[in-house]
Coordinates of C-alpha atoms in Angstrom, one line a residue:
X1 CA -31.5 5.0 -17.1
X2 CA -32.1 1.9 -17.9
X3 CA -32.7 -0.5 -14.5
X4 CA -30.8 -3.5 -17.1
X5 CA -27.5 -1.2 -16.9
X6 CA -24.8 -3.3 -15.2
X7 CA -23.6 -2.2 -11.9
X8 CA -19.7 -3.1 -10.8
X9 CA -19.3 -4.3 -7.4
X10 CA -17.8 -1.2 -5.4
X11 CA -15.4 -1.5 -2.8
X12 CA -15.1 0.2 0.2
X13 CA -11.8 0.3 1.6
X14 CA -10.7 1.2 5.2
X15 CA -7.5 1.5 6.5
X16 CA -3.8 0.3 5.3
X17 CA -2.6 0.2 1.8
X18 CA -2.5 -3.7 2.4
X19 CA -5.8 -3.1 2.6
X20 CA -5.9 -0.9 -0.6
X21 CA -3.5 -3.7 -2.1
X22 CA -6.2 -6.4 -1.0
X23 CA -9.2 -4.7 -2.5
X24 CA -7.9 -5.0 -5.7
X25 CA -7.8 -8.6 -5.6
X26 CA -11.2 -8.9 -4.5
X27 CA -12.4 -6.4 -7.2
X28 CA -11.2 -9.0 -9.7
X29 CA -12.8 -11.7 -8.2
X30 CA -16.2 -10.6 -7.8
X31 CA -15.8 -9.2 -11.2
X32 CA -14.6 -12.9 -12.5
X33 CA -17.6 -14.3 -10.5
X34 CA -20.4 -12.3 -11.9
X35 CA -21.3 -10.4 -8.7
X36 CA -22.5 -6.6 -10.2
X37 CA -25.1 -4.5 -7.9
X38 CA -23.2 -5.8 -4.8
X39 CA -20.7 -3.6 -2.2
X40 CA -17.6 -5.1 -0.2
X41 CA -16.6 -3.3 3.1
X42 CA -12.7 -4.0 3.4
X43 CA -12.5 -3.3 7.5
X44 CA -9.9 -1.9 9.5
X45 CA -9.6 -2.7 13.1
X46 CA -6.4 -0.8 14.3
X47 CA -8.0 1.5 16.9
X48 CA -11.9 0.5 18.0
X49 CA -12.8 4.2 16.3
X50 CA -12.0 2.6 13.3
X51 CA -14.4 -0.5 13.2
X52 CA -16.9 2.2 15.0
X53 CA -16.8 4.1 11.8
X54 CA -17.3 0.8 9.5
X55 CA -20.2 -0.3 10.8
X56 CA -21.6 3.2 10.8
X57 CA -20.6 3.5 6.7
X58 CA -22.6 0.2 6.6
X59 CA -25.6 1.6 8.2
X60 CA -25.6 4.7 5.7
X61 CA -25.1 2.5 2.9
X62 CA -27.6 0.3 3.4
X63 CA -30.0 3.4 3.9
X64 CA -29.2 4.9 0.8
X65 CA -29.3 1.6 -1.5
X66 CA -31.7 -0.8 0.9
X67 CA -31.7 -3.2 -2.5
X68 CA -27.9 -4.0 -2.7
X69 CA -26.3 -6.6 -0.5
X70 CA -23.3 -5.9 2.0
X71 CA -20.2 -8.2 2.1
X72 CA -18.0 -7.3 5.3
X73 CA -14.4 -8.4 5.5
X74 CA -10.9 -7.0 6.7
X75 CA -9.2 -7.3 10.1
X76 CA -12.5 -6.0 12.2
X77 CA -14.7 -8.6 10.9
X78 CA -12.2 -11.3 11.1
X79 CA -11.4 -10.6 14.6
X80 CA -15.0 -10.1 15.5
X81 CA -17.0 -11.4 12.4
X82 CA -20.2 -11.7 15.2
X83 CA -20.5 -8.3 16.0
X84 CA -21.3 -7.6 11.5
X85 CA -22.8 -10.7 11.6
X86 CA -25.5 -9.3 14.1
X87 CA -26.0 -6.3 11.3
X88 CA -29.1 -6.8 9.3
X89 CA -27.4 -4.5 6.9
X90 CA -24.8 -7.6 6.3
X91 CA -25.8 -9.8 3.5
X92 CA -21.8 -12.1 4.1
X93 CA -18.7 -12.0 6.4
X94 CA -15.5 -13.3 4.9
X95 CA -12.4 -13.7 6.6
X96 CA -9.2 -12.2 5.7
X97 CA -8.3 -15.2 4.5
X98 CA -11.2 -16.3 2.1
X99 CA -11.6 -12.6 1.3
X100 CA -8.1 -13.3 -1.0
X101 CA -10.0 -16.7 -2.6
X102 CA -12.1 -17.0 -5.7
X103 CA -13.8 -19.6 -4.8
X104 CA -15.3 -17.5 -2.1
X105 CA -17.0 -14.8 -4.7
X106 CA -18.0 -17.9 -7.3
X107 CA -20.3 -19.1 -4.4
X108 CA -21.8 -15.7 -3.6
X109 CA -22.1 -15.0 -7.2
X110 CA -24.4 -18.4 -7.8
X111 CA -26.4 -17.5 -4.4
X112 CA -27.4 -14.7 -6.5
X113 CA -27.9 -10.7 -5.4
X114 CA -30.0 -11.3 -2.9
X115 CA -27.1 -13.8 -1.4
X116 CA -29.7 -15.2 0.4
X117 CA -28.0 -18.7 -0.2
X118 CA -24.6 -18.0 0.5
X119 CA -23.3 -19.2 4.1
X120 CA -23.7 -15.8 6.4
X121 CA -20.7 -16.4 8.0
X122 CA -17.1 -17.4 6.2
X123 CA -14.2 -17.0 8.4
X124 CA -11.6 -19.4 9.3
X125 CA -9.1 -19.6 12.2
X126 CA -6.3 -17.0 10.8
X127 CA -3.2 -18.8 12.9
X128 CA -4.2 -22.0 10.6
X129 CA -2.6 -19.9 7.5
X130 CA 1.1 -21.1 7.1
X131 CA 1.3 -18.9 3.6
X132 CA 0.5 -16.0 1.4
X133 CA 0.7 -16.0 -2.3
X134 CA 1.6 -13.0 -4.6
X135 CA -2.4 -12.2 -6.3
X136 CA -1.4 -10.8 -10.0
X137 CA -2.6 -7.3 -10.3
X138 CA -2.9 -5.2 -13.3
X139 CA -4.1 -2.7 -12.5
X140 CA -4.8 -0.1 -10.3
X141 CA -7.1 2.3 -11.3
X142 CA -4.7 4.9 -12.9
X143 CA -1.4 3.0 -14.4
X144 CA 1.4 4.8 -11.9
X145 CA 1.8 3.1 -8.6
X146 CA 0.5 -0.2 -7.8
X147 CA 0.7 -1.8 -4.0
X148 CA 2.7 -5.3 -4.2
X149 CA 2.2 -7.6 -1.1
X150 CA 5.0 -9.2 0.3
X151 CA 4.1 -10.1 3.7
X152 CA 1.1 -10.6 5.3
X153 CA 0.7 -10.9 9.3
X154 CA 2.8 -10.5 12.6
X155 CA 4.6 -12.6 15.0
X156 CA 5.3 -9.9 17.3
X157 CA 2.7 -8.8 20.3
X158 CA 3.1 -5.6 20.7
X159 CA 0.9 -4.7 23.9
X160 CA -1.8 -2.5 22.2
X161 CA -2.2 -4.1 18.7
X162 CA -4.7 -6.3 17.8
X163 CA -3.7 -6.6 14.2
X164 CA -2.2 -10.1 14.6
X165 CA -5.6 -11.8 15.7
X166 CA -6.6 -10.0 12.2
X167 CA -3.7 -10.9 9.9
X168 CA -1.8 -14.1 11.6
X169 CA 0.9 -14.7 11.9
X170 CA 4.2 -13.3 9.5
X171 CA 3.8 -15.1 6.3
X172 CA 6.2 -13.9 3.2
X173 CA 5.4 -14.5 -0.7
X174 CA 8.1 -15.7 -2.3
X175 CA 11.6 -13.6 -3.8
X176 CA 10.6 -15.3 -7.3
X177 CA 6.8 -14.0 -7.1
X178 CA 7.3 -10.8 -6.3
X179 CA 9.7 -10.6 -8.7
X180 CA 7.8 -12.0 -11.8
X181 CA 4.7 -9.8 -10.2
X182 CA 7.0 -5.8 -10.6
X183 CA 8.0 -7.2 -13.8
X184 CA 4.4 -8.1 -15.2
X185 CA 3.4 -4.3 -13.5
X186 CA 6.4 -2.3 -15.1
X187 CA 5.1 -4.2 -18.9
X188 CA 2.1 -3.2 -18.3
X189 CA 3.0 0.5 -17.9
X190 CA 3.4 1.4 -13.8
X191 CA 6.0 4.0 -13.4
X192 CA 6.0 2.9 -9.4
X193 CA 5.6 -0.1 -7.2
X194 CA 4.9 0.0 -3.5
X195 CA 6.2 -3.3 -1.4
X196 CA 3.5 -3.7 1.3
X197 CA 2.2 -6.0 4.1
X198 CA 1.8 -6.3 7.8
X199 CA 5.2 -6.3 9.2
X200 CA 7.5 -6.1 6.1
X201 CA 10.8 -6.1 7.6
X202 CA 10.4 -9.6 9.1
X203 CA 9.6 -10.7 5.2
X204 CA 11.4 -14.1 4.7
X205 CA 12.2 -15.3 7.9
X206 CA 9.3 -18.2 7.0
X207 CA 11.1 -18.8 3.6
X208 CA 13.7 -21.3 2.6
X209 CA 17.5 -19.5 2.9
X210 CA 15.6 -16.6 5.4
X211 CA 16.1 -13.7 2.6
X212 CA 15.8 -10.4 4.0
X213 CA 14.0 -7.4 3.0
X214 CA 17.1 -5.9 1.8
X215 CA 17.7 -9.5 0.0
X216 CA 14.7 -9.0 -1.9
X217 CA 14.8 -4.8 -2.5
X218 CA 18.2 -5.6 -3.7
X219 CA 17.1 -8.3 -6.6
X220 CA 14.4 -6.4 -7.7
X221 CA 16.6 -3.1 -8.5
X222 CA 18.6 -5.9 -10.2
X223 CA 15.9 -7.9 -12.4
X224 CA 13.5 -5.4 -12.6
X225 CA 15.8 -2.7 -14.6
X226 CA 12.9 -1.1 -16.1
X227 CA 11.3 -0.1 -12.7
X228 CA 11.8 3.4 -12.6
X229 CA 10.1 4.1 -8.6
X230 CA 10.5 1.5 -5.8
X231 CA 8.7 2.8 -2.5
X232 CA 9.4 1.0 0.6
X233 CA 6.2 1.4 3.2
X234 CA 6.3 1.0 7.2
X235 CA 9.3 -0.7 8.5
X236 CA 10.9 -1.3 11.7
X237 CA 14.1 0.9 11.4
X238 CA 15.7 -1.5 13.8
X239 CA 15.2 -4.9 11.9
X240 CA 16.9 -2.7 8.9
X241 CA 19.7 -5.1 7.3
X242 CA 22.6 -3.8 6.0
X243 CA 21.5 -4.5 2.4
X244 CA 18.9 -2.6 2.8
X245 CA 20.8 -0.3 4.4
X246 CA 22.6 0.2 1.1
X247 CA 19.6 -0.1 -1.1
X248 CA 18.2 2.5 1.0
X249 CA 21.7 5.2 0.8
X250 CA 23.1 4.2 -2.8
X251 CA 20.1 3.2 -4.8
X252 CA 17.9 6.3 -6.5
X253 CA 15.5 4.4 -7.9
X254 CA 14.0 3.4 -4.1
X255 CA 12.4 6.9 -3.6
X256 CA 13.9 9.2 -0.7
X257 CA 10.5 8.5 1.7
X258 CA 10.5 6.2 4.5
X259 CA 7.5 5.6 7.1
X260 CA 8.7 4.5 10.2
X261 CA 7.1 2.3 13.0
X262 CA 7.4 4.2 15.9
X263 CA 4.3 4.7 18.1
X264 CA 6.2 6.5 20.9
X265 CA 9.2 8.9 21.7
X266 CA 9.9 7.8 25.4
X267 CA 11.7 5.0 26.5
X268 CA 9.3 3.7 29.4
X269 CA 6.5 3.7 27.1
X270 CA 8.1 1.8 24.6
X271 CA 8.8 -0.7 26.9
X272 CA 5.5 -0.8 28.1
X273 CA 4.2 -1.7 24.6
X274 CA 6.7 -4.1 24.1
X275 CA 8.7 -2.3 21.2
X276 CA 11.8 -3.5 20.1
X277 CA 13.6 -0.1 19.7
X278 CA 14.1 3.0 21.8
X279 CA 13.9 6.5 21.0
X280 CA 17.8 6.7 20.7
X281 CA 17.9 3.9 17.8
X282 CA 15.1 6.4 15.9
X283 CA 17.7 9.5 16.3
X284 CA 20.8 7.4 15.1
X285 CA 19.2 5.6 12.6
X286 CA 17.6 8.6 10.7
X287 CA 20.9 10.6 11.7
X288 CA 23.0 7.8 10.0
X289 CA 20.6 7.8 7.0
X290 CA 20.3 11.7 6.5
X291 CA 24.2 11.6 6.8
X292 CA 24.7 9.4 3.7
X293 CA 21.0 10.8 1.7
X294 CA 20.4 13.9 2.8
X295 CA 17.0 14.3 0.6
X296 CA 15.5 11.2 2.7
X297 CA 12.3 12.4 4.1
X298 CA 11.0 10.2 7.0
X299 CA 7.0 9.8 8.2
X300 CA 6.1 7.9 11.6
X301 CA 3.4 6.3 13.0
X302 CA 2.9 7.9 16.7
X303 CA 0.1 6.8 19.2
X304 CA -0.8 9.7 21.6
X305 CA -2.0 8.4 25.3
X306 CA -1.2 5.4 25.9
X307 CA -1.9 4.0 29.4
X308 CA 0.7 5.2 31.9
X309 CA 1.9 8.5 29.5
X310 CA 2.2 11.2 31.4
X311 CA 2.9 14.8 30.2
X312 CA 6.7 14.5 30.2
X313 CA 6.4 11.3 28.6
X314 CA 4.3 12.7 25.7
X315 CA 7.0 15.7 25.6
X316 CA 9.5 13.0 24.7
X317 CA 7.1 12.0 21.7
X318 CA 6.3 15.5 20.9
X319 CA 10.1 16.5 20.7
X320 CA 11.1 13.4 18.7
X321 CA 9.1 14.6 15.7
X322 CA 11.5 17.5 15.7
X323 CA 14.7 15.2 16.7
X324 CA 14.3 12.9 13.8
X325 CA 12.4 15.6 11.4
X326 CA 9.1 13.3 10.8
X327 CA 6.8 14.8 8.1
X328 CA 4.2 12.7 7.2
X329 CA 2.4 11.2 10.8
X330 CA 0.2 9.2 10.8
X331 CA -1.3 10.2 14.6
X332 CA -4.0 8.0 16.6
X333 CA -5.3 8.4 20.3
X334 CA -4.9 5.3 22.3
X335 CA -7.9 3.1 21.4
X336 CA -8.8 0.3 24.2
X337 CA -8.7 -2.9 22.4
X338 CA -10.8 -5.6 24.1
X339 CA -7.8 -8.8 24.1
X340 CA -4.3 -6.8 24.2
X341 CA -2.1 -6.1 27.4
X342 CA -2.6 -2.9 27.4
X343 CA -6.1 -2.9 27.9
X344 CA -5.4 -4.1 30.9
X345 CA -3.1 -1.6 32.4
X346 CA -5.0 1.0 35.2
X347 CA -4.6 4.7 35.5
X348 CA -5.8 4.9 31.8
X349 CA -5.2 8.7 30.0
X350 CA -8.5 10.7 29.9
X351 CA -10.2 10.0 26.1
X352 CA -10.1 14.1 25.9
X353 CA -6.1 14.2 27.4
X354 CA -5.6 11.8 24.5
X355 CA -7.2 13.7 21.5
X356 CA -5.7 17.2 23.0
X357 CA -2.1 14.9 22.4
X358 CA -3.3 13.8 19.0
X359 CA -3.9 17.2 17.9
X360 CA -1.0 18.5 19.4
X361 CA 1.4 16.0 17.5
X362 CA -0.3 16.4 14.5
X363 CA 0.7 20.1 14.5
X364 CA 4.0 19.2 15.1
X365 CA 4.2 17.4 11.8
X366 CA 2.1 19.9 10.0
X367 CA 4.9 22.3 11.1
X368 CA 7.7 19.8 9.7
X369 CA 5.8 19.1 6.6
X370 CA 5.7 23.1 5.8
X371 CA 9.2 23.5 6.4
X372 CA 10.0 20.9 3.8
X373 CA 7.7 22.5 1.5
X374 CA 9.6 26.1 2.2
X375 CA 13.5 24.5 1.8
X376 CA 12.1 22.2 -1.7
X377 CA 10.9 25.7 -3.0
X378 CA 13.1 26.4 -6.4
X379 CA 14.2 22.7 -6.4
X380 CA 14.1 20.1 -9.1
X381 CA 12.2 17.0 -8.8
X382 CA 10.4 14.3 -11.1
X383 CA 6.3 13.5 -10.1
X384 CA 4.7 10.8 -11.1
X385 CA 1.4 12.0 -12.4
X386 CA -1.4 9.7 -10.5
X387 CA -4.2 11.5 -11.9
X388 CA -6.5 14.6 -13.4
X389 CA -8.5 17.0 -10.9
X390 CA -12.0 18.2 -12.5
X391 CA -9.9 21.1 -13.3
X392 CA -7.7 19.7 -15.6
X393 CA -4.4 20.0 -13.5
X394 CA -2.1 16.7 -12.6
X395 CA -1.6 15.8 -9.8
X396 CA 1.2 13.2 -8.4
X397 CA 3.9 13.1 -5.9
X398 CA 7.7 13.6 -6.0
X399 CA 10.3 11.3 -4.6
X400 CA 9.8 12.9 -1.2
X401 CA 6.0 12.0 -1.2
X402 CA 5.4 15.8 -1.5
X403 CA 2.5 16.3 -3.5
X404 CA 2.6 18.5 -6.1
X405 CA 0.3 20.0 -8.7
X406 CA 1.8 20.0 -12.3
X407 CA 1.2 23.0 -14.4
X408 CA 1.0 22.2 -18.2
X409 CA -0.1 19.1 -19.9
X410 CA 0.3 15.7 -18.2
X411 CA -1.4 12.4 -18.3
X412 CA -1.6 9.7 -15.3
X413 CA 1.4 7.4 -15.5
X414 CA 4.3 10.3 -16.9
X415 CA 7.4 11.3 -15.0
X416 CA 7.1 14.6 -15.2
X417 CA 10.7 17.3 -14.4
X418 CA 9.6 20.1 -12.5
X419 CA 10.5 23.4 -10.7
X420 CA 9.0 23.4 -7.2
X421 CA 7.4 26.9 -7.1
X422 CA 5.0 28.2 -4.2
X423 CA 3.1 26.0 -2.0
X424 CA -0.2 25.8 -0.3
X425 CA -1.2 23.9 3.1
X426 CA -1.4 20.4 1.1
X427 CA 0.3 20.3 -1.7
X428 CA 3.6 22.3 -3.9
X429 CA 3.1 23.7 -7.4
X430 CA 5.6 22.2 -10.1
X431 CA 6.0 24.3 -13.8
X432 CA 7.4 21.7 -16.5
X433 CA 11.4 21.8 -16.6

């Protein structure tokens, strides 16, 4: 092969599908800035494993192409841009901020590959950022779901997160933007849109009028007609408005999956982290949803030994998944973050106690997730087909999120009506209705 052949920046993504959201918009502007044999490390810095295993992906990238520079960015490096900066793997660090600007990649591009011009360093004060601005995207790899971002940051401080000192604080993009962005997605041929950000049920309390999430859930089913799929990622079930209360029970174009914010099934704990719910509002609120749609499927995000949990404490976790059904967890042990309350608080749970809890959790929800499987057997459902295995089959999800594997001829981007036949550990067959 020729050594001429042009190579396009790859992205390395870590983490949320902000994230995923974000390194799309970077993708187009290194591409619009020239940058080719170059790679971008989108960080994540939710638990301390995570930025361990970032800089350790640098060091194996860098080892297997020692000729192509490294641009850091994300939440790790902009709450900690010194400790890549050290790196002599890392060419750049931008912040999350200037990570979302052109005019960052068109000076990196005119440094040249080596980016031996470029300043080492690019990483502003993230409280200083009073906005966030709907980036056009079209397109998302396959056409059939595409993240939109209409949030960005947190003004909550919850005890263990350092997310905020990553993101800023809650900033919203406007009703009109996101609007005008689904529409200029669903014309160019996506089936699905994701609405994604930080903290996403305190969208609009920055904007003129304070809309709410429901507000703007409930004008896109309106102006966006064509949208067939509207997902709704993490929210805070107890910030839930009553429009989107109703979006949520009457609407079935926003698909029957919700991921909640949890991080905890006892009460003391959740005080401890400064949560604004308790384990009762998760049990009425998915009773009350369930009640009105039963085929609502709920996920959760659960953190397993945080400072002060004792065993009965982690019970109360442990028997919420089965109290409120959660499927899809998204399970971490307590990481220490250097700056939070919490890593403050004595009497810390053993690393090992912690992981033992993780896995234990994460069984839990493996164990709701095969029950769903086993009651959707012989059901109908539509998948959006994402994309084609090396085998040939389709794969996509339903509107449960339940993965499915699509016998017959598909192509990325089709709604296909299925059967839900047998499943395996991962994923449901589907035969063509």
């Amino acid at each position: 092969m020729s050594s001429d052949v042009k190579k396009e920046p790859e992205i390395v993504t870590f983490g949320c599908r902000l994230n995923a959201y974000e390194s799309e918009v970077m993708r187009r502007h290194a591409e619009d800035a020239g940058l080719e044999d170059v790679i971008i490390v989108n960080t994540c810095a939710v638990t301390a494993e995570a930025t361990r295993q970032a800089r350790q992906s640098i060091r194996r990238m860098k080892r297997e192409r020692p000729d192509t520079p490294i641009i850091v960015t994300g939440c790790a490096a902009q709450i900690d841009p010194t400790q890549f900066s050290k790196m002599d793997e890392v060419a750049t660090v931008l912040g999350n901020q200037e990570k979302l600007e052109a005019k960052s990649f068109v000076g990196l591009g005119r440094a040249g590959l080596d980016l031996s011009n470029a300043p080492r360093v690019q990483v502003n004060d993230i409280f200083s950022v009073k906005e966030t601005a709907g980036h056009l995207i079209d397109g998302f790899g396959e056409r059939a779901r595409a993240f939109v971002q209409i949030q960005n940051g947190c003004n909550h401080r919850c005890t263990f997160c350092i997310i905020p000192y990553g993101r800023g604080n809650s900033r919203s993009t406007g009703v009109g933007e996101v609007v005008d962005q689904i529409k200029r997605l669903v014309d160019s041929g996506f089936k699905e849109v994701v609405l994604t950000g930080v903290d996403i049920t305190s969208f609009g309390e920055d904007l003129p009028g304070a809309p709410t999430l429901g507000t703007l859930v409930q004008k896109i089913i309106k102006l966006v007609p064509d949208l067939p799929r509207l997902r709704i990622s993490s929210i805070d079930s107890i910030e839930v408005d009553e429009p989107l209360y109703d979006a949520i029970i009457h609407e079935p174009r926003v698909m029957p999956h919700l991921h909640l914010s949890l991080q905890a099934g006892d009460d003391m704990i959740l005080k401890r982290m400064k949560r604004r719910h308790l384990r009762g509002d998760a049990i009425e609120f998915t009773n009350r949803v369930r009640a009105e749609r039963p085929d609502m499927v709920f996920g959760a995000d659960i953190i397993a030994g945080f400072p002060t949990e004792s065993e009965e404490m982690f019970q109360n976790s442990l028997k919420l998944v089965e109290e409120c059904d959660l499927t899809w967890l998204h399970v971490f042990p307590y990481s220490e973050r250097e700056g939070t309350p919490a890593a403050k608080i004595p009497n810390r749970v053993p690393k090992q106690v912690r992981k033992e809890r993780a896995a234990r959790l994460r069984a839990a929800g493996d164990a709701r997730v095969a029950d769903l499987f086993k009651r959707a057997e012989g059901t109908a459902a539509n998948v959006l087909v994402e994309r084609i295995d090396p085998d040939g089959n389709a794969i996509g999800h339903s509107e449960q999120f339940i993965p499915v594997i699509v016998e017959g001829a598909a192509e990325p981007g089709d709604i296909v009506p299925v059967r839900l036949t047998a499943s395996s550990e991962h994923a449901m067959s589907g035969i063509k209705i």
